[in-house]
mmCIF file of C-alpha atoms in Angstrom:
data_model
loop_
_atom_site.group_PDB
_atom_site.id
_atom_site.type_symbol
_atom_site.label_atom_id
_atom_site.label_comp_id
_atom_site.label_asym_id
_atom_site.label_seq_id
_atom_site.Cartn_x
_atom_site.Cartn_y
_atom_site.Cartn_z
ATOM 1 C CA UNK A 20 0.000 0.000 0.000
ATOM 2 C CA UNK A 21 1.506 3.188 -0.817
ATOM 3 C CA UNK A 22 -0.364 5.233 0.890
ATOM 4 C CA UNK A 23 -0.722 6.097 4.850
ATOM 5 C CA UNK A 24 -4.723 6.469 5.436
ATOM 6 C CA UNK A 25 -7.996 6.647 2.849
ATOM 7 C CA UNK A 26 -8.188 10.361 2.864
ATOM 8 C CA UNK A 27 -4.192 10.317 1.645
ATOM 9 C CA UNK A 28 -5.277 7.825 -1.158
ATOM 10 C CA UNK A 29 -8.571 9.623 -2.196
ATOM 11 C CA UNK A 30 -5.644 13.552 -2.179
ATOM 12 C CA UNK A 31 -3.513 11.049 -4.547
ATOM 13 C CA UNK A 32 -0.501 13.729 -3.570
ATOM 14 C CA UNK A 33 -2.935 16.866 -4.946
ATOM 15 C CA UNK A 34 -4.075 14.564 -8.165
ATOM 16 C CA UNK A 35 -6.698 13.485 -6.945
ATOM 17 C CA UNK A 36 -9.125 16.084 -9.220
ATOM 18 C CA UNK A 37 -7.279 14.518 -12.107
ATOM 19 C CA UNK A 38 -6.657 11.235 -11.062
ATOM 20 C CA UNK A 39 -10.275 10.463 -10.107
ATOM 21 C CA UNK A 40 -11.618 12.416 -12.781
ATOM 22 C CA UNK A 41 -9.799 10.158 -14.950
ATOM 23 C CA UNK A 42 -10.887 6.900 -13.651
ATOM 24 C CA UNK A 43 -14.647 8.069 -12.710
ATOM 25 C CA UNK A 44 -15.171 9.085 -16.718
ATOM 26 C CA UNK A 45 -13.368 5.680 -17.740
ATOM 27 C CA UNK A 46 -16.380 3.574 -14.796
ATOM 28 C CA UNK A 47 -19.019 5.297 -16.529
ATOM 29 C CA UNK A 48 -18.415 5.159 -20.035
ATOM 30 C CA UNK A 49 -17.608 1.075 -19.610
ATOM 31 C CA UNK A 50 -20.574 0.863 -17.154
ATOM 32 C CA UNK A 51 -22.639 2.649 -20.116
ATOM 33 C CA UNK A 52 -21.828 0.718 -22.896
ATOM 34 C CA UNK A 53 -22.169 -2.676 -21.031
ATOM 35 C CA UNK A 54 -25.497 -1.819 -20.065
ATOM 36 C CA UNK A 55 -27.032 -0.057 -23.035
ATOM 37 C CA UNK A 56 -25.700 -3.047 -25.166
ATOM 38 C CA UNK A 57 -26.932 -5.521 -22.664
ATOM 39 C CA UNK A 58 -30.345 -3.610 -22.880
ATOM 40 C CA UNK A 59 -30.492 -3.689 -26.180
ATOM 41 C CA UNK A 60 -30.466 -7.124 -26.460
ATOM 42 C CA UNK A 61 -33.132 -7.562 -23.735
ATOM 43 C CA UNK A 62 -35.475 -4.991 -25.778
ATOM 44 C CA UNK A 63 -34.431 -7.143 -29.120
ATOM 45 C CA UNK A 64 -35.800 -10.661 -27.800
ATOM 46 C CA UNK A 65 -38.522 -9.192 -26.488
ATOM 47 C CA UNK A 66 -39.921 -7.988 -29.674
ATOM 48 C CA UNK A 67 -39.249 -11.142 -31.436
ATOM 49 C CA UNK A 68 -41.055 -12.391 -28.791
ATOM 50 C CA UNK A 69 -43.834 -10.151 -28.930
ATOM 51 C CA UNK A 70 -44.034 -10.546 -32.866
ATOM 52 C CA UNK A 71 -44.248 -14.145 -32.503
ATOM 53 C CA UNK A 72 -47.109 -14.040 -30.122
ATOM 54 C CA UNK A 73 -48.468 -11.965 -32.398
ATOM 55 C CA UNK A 74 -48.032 -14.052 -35.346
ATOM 56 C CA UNK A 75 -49.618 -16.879 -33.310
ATOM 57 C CA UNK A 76 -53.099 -15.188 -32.439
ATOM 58 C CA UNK A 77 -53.605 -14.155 -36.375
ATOM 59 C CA UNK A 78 -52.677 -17.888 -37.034
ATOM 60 C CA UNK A 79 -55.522 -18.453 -34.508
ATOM 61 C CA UNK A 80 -58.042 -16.395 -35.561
ATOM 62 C CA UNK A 81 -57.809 -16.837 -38.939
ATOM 63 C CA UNK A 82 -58.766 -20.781 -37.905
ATOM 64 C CA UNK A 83 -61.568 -19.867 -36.403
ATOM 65 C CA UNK A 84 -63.254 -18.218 -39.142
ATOM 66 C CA UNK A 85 -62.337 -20.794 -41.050
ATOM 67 C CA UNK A 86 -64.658 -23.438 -39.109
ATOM 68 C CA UNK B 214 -7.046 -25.750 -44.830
ATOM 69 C CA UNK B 215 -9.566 -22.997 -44.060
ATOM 70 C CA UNK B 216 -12.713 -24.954 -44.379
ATOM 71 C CA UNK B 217 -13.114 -25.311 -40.407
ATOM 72 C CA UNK B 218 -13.806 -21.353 -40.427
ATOM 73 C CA UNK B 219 -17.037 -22.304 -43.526
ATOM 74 C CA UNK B 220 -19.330 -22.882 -40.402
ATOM 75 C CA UNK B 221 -19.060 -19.948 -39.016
ATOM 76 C CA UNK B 222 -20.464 -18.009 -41.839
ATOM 77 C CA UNK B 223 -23.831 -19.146 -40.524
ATOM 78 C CA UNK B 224 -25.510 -16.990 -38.494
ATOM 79 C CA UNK B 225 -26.523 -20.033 -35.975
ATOM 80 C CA UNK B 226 -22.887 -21.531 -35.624
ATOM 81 C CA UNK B 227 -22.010 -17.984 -35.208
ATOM 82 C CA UNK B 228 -24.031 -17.306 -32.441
ATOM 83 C CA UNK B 229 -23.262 -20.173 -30.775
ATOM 84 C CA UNK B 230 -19.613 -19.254 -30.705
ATOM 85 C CA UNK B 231 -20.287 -16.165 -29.618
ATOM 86 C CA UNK B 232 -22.234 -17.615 -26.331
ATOM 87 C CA UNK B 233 -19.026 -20.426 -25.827
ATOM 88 C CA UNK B 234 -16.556 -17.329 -25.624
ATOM 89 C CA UNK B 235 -18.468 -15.154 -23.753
ATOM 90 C CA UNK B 236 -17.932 -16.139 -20.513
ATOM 91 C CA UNK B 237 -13.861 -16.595 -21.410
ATOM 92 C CA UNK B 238 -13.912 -12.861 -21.917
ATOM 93 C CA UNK B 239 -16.037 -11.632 -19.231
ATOM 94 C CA UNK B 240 -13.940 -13.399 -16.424
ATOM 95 C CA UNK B 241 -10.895 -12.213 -17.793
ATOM 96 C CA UNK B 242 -12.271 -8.384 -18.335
ATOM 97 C CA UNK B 243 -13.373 -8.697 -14.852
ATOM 98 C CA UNK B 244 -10.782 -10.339 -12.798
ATOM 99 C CA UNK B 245 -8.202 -8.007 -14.568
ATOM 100 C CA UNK B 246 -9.669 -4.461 -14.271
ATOM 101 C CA UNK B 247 -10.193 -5.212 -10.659
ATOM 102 C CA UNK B 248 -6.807 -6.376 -9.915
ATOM 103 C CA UNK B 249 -5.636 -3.446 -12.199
ATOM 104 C CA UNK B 250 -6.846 -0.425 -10.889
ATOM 105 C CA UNK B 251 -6.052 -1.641 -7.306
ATOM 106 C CA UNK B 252 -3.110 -2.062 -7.635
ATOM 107 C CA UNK B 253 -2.145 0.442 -10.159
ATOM 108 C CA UNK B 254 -4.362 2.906 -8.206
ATOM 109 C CA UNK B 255 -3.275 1.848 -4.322
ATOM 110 C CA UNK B 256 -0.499 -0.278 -4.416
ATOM 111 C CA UNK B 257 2.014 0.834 -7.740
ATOM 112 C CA UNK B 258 4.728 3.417 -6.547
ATOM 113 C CA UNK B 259 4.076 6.810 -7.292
ATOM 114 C CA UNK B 260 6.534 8.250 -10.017
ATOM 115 C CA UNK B 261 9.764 10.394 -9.265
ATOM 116 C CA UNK B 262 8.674 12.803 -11.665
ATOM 117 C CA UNK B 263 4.863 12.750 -11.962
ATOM 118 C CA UNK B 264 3.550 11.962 -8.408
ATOM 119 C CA UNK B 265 0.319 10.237 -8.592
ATOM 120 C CA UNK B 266 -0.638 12.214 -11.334
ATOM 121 C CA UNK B 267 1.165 9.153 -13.459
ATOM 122 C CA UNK B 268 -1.627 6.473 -12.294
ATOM 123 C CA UNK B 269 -3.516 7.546 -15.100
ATOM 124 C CA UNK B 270 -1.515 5.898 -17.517
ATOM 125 C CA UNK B 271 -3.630 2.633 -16.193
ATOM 126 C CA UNK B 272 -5.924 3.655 -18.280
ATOM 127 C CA UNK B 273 -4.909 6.118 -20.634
ATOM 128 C CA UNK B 274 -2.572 3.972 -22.207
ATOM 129 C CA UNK B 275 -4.767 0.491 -22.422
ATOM 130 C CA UNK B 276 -7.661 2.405 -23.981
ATOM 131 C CA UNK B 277 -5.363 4.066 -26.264
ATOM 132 C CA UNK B 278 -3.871 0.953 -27.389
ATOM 133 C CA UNK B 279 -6.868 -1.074 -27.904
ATOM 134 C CA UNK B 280 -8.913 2.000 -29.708
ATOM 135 C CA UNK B 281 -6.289 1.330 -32.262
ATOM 136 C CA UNK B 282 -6.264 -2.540 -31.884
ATOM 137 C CA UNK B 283 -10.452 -2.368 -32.301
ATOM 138 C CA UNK B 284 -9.875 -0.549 -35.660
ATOM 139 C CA UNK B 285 -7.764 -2.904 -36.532
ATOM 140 C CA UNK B 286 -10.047 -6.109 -36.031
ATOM 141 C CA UNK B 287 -13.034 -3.816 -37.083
ATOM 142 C CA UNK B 288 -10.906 -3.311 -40.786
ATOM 143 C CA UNK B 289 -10.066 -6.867 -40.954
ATOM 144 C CA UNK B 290 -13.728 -7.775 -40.235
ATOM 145 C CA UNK B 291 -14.298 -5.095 -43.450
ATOM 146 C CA UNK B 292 -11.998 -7.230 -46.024
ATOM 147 C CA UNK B 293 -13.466 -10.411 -45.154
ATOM 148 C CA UNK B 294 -17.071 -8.670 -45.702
ATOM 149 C CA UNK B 295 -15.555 -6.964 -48.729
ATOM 150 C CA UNK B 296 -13.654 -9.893 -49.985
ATOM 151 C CA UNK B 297 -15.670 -13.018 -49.477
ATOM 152 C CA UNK B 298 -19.118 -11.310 -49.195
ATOM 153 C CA UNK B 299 -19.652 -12.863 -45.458
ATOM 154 C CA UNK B 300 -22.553 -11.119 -44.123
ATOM 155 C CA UNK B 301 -21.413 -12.296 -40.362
ATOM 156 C CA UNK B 302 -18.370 -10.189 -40.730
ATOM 157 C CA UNK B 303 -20.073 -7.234 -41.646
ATOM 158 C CA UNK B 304 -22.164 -7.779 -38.810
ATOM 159 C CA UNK B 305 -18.774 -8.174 -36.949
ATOM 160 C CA UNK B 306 -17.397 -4.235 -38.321
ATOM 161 C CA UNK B 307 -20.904 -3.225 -36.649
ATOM 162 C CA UNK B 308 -20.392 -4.847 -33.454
ATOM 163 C CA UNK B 309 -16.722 -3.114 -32.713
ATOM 164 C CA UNK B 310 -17.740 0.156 -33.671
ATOM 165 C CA UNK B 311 -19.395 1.587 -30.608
ATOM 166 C CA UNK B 312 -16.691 -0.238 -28.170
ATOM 167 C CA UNK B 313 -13.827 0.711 -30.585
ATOM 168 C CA UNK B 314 -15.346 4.389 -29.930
ATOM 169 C CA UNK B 315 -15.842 4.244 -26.497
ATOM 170 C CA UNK B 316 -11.537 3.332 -26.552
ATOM 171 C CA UNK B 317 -10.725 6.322 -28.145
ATOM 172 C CA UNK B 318 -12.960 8.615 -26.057
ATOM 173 C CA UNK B 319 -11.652 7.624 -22.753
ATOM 174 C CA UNK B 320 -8.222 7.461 -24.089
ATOM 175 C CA UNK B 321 -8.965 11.223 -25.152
ATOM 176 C CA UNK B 322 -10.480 12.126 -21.528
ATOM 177 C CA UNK B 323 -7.912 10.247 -19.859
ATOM 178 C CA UNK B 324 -5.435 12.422 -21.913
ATOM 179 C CA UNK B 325 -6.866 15.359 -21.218
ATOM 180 C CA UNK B 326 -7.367 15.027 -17.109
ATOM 181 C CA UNK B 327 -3.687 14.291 -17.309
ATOM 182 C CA UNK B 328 -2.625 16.779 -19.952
ATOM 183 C CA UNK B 329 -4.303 19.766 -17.627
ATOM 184 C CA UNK B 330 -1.896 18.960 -14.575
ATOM 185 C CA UNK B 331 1.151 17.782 -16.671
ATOM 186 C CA UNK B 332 1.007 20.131 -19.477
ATOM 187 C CA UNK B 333 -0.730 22.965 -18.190
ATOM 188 C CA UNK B 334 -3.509 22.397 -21.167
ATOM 189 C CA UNK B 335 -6.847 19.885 -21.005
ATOM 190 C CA UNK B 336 -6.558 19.893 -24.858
ATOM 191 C CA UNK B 337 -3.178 20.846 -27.501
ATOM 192 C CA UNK B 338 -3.513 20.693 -31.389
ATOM 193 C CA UNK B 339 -0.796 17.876 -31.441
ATOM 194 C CA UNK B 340 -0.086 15.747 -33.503
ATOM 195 C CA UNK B 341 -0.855 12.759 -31.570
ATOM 196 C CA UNK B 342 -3.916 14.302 -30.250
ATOM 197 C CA UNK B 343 -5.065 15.324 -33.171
ATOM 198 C CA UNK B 344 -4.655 12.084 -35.189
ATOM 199 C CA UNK B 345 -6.595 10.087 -32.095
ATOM 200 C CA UNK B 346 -9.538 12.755 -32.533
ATOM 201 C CA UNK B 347 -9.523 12.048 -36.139
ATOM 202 C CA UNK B 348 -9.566 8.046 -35.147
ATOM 203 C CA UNK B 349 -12.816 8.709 -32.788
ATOM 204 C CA UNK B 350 -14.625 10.796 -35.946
ATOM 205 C CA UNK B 351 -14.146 7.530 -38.401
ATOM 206 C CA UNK B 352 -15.697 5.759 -35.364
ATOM 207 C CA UNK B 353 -18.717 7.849 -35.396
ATOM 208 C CA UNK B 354 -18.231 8.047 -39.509
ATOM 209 C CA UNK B 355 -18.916 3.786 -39.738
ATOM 210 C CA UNK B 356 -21.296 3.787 -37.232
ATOM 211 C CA UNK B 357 -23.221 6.350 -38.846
ATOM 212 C CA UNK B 358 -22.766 5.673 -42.115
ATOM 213 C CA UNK B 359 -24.304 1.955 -41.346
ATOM 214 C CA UNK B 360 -27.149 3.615 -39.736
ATOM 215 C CA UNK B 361 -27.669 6.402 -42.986
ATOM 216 C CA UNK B 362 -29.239 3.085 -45.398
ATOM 217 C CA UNK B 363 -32.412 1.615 -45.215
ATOM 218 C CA UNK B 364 -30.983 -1.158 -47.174
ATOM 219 C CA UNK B 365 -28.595 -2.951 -44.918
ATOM 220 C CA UNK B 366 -26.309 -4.204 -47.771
ATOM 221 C CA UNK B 367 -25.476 -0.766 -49.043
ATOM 222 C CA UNK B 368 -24.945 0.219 -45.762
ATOM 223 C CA UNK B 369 -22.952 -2.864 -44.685
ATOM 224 C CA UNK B 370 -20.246 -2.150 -47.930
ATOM 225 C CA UNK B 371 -20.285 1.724 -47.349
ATOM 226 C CA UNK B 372 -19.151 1.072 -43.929
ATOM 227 C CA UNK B 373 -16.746 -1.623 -44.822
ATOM 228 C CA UNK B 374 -15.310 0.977 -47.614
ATOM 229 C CA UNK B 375 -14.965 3.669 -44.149
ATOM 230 C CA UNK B 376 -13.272 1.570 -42.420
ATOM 231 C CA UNK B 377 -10.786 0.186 -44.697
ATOM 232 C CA UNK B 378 -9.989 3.369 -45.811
ATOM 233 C CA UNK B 379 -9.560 4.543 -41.927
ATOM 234 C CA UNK B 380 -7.014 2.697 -41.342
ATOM 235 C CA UNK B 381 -4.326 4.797 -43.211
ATOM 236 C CA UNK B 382 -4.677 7.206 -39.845
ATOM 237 C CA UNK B 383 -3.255 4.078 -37.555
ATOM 238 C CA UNK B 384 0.445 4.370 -38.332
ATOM 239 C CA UNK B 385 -0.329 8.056 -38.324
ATOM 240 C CA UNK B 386 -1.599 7.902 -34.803
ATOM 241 C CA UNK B 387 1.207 4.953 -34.239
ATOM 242 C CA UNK B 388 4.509 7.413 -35.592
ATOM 243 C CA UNK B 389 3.350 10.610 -34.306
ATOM 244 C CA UNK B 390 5.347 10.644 -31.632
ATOM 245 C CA UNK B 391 8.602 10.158 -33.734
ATOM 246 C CA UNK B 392 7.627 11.871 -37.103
ATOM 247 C CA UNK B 393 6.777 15.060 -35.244
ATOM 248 C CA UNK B 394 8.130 17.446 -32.230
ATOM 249 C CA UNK B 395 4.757 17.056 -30.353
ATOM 250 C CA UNK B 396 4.131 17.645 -26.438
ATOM 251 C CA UNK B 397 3.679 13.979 -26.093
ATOM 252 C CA UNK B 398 5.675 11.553 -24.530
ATOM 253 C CA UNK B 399 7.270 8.450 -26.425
ATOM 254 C CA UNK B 400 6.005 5.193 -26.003
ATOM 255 C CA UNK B 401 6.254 3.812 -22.995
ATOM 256 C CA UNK B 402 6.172 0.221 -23.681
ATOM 257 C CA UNK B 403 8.542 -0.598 -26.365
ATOM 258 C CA UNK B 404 8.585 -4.370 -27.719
ATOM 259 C CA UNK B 405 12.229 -5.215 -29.061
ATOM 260 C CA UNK B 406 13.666 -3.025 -26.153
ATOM 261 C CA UNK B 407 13.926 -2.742 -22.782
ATOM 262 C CA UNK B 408 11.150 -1.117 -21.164
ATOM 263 C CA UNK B 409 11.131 2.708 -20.249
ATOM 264 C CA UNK B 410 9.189 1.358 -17.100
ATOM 265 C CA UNK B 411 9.669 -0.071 -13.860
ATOM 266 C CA UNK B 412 8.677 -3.628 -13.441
ATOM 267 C CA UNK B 413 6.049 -2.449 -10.298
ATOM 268 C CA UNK B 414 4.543 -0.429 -12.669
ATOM 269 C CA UNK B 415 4.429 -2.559 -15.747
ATOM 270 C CA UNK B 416 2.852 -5.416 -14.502
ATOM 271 C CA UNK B 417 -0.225 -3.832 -13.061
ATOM 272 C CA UNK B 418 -0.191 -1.925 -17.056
ATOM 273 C CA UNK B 419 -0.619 -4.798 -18.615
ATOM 274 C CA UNK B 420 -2.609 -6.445 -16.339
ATOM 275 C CA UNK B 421 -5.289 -3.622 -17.285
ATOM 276 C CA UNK B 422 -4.184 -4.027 -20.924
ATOM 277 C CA UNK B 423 -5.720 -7.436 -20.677
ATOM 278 C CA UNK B 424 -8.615 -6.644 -19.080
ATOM 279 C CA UNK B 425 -9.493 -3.615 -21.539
ATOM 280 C CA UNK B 426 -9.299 -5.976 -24.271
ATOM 281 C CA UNK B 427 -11.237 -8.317 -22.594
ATOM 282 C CA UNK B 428 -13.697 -5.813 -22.037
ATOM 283 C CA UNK B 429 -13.859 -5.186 -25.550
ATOM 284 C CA UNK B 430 -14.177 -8.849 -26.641
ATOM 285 C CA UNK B 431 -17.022 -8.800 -24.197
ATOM 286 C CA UNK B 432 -19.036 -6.054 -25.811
ATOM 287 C CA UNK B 433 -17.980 -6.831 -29.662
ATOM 288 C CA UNK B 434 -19.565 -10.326 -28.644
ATOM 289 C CA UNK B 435 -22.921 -9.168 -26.937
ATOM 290 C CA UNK B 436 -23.132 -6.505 -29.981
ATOM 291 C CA UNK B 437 -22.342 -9.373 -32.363
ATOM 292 C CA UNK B 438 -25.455 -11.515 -30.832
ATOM 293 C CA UNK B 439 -27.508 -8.956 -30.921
ATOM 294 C CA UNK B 440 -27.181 -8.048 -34.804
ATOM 295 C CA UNK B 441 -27.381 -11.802 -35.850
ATOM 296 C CA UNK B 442 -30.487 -11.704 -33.660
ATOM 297 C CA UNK B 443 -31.895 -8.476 -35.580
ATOM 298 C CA UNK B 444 -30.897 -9.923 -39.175
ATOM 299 C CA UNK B 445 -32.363 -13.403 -38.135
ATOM 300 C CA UNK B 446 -34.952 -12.447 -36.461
ATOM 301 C CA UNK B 447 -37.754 -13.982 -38.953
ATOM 302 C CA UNK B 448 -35.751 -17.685 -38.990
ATOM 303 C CA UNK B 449 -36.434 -20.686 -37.098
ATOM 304 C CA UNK B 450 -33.738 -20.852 -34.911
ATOM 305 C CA UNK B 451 -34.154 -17.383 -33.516
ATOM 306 C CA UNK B 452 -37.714 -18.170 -33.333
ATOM 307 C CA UNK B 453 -36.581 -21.874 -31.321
ATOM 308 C CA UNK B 454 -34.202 -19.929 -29.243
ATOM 309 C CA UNK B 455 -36.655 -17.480 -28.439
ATOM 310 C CA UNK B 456 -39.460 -19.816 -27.853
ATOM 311 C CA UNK B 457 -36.748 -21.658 -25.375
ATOM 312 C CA UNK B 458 -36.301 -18.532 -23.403
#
């Protein structure tokens, strides 16, 4: 550990504007992209889902006008 | 000699590889970022010259370097598309845009939050700089361009065309350092010599150089499912794997 307390590793020397500035930006852009393309695939199945449901009650009702 | 890859031009045998290496990626993305900014971040000595200022170079340097080594896949992924007509690897080009972007912005950001303190300036029209800016505009350039076409073959070869072309600005970004007086430091990590860097710093750098990558395997595979999903979507076996759950 290079450093004495928390409060001397959050100062990082007087870098700590840059330093955590730095890292924070890097966190959220990761944390953004993992979860927008993680979303993204969530909203995708869904609406295949969806349109196959769909699909299904057409099937269905064009059955029963048949009969 | 090649016909192994053949398989993998289908959308389902694609897919499927991309759920088998998933999990490969994601524990190594994981397990190394953590380690890496702990250690570089906590435990790493603080530089002679730069104080803790230096610790950004944990991630200022393996964004950098993998914003240039996403191009690089992403243009490869364009010739095969180009080349053999593989629909799959245009898909691919597609996939490592928006993480090949997200690189070069936080290698820009990073830059600049350690540019203000070292330099004196967030921002300098250098060359280096200036070339990496130009590397995050092709980014939004093939993204866009995909997304300008209704008809997703035009679009697919326009931004196959971007790319390729692009990648005349790597050794540009690569030699800037050397072709040009710019404010920038040399590399840091040379390969055929010995390293400008200590040995406790080093090792935590390329322990986050892994992990970066890994990262961007990660998202380059969850993009890649979800396009084969989107341009599958009316086939059986999106319809079975659906159905499935």
């Amino acid at each position: 550990m290079q450093f004495a307390s928390f409060s001397d590793f959050l100062a990082m020397g007087g870098y700590g504007f840059f330093v955590w500035l730095s890292f924070g930006t890097c966190a959220v852009i990761l944390i953004g992209i993992l979860v927008s393309s993680w979303l993204e695939g969530k909203g995708l199945k869904k609406s295949i889902r969806d349109q196959v449901a769909r699909e299904a009650r057409i099937k269905q009702a064009q059955q029963e006008q048949n009969l | 000699m090649w016909k192994w890859l053949h398989p993998y031009a289908k959308a389902e045998r694609a897919y499927q590889l991309c759920n088998t290496l998933l999990p490969y990626f994601a524990v190594i993305s994981i397990v190394c970022i953590l380690v890496g900014w702990v250690w570089g971040l906590a435990f790493a000595p603080a530089d002679y010259q730069q104080k803790d200022s230096y610790r950004i170079i944990f991630i200022h340097v393996p964004s950098a370097i993998l914003s240039m080594g996403a191009y690089s896949s992403m243009a490869i992924a364009a010739i095969v598309a180009l080349v053999w007509q593989i629909r799959n690897a245009e898909l691919a080009v597609i996939s490592i845009a928006p993480v090949g972007a997200a690189m070069t912005a936080i290698a820009l950001i990073t830059g600049a939050a350690w540019g203000k303190p070292m330099w004196g300036a967030w921002w300098v029209w250098d060359a280096r700089l200036t070339s990496e800016l130009i590397l995050l505009f092709l980014y939004f350039g093939v993204i866009s361009l995909y997304h300008a076409f209704e008809d997703k073959k035009v679009a697919g070869r326009a931004a196959c065309i971007l790319a390729i072309v692009g990648v005349i600005n790597l050794p540009i970004i690569h030699f800037s350092v050397e072709w040009w007086n710019t404010l920038h430091q040399g590399s840091t990590i040379t390969k055929f010599d010995t390293s400008a860097i200590d040995p406790t710093m080093l090792w935590p750098l390329l322990i986050n150089i892994l992990g970066f990558a890994g990262f961007v395997g990660v998202i380059a595979l969850m993009r890649l499912k979800n396009e084969l999903l989107r341009c599958e979507q009316h086939r059986p076996w999106v319809r079975e794997l659906i159905s499935r759950g």
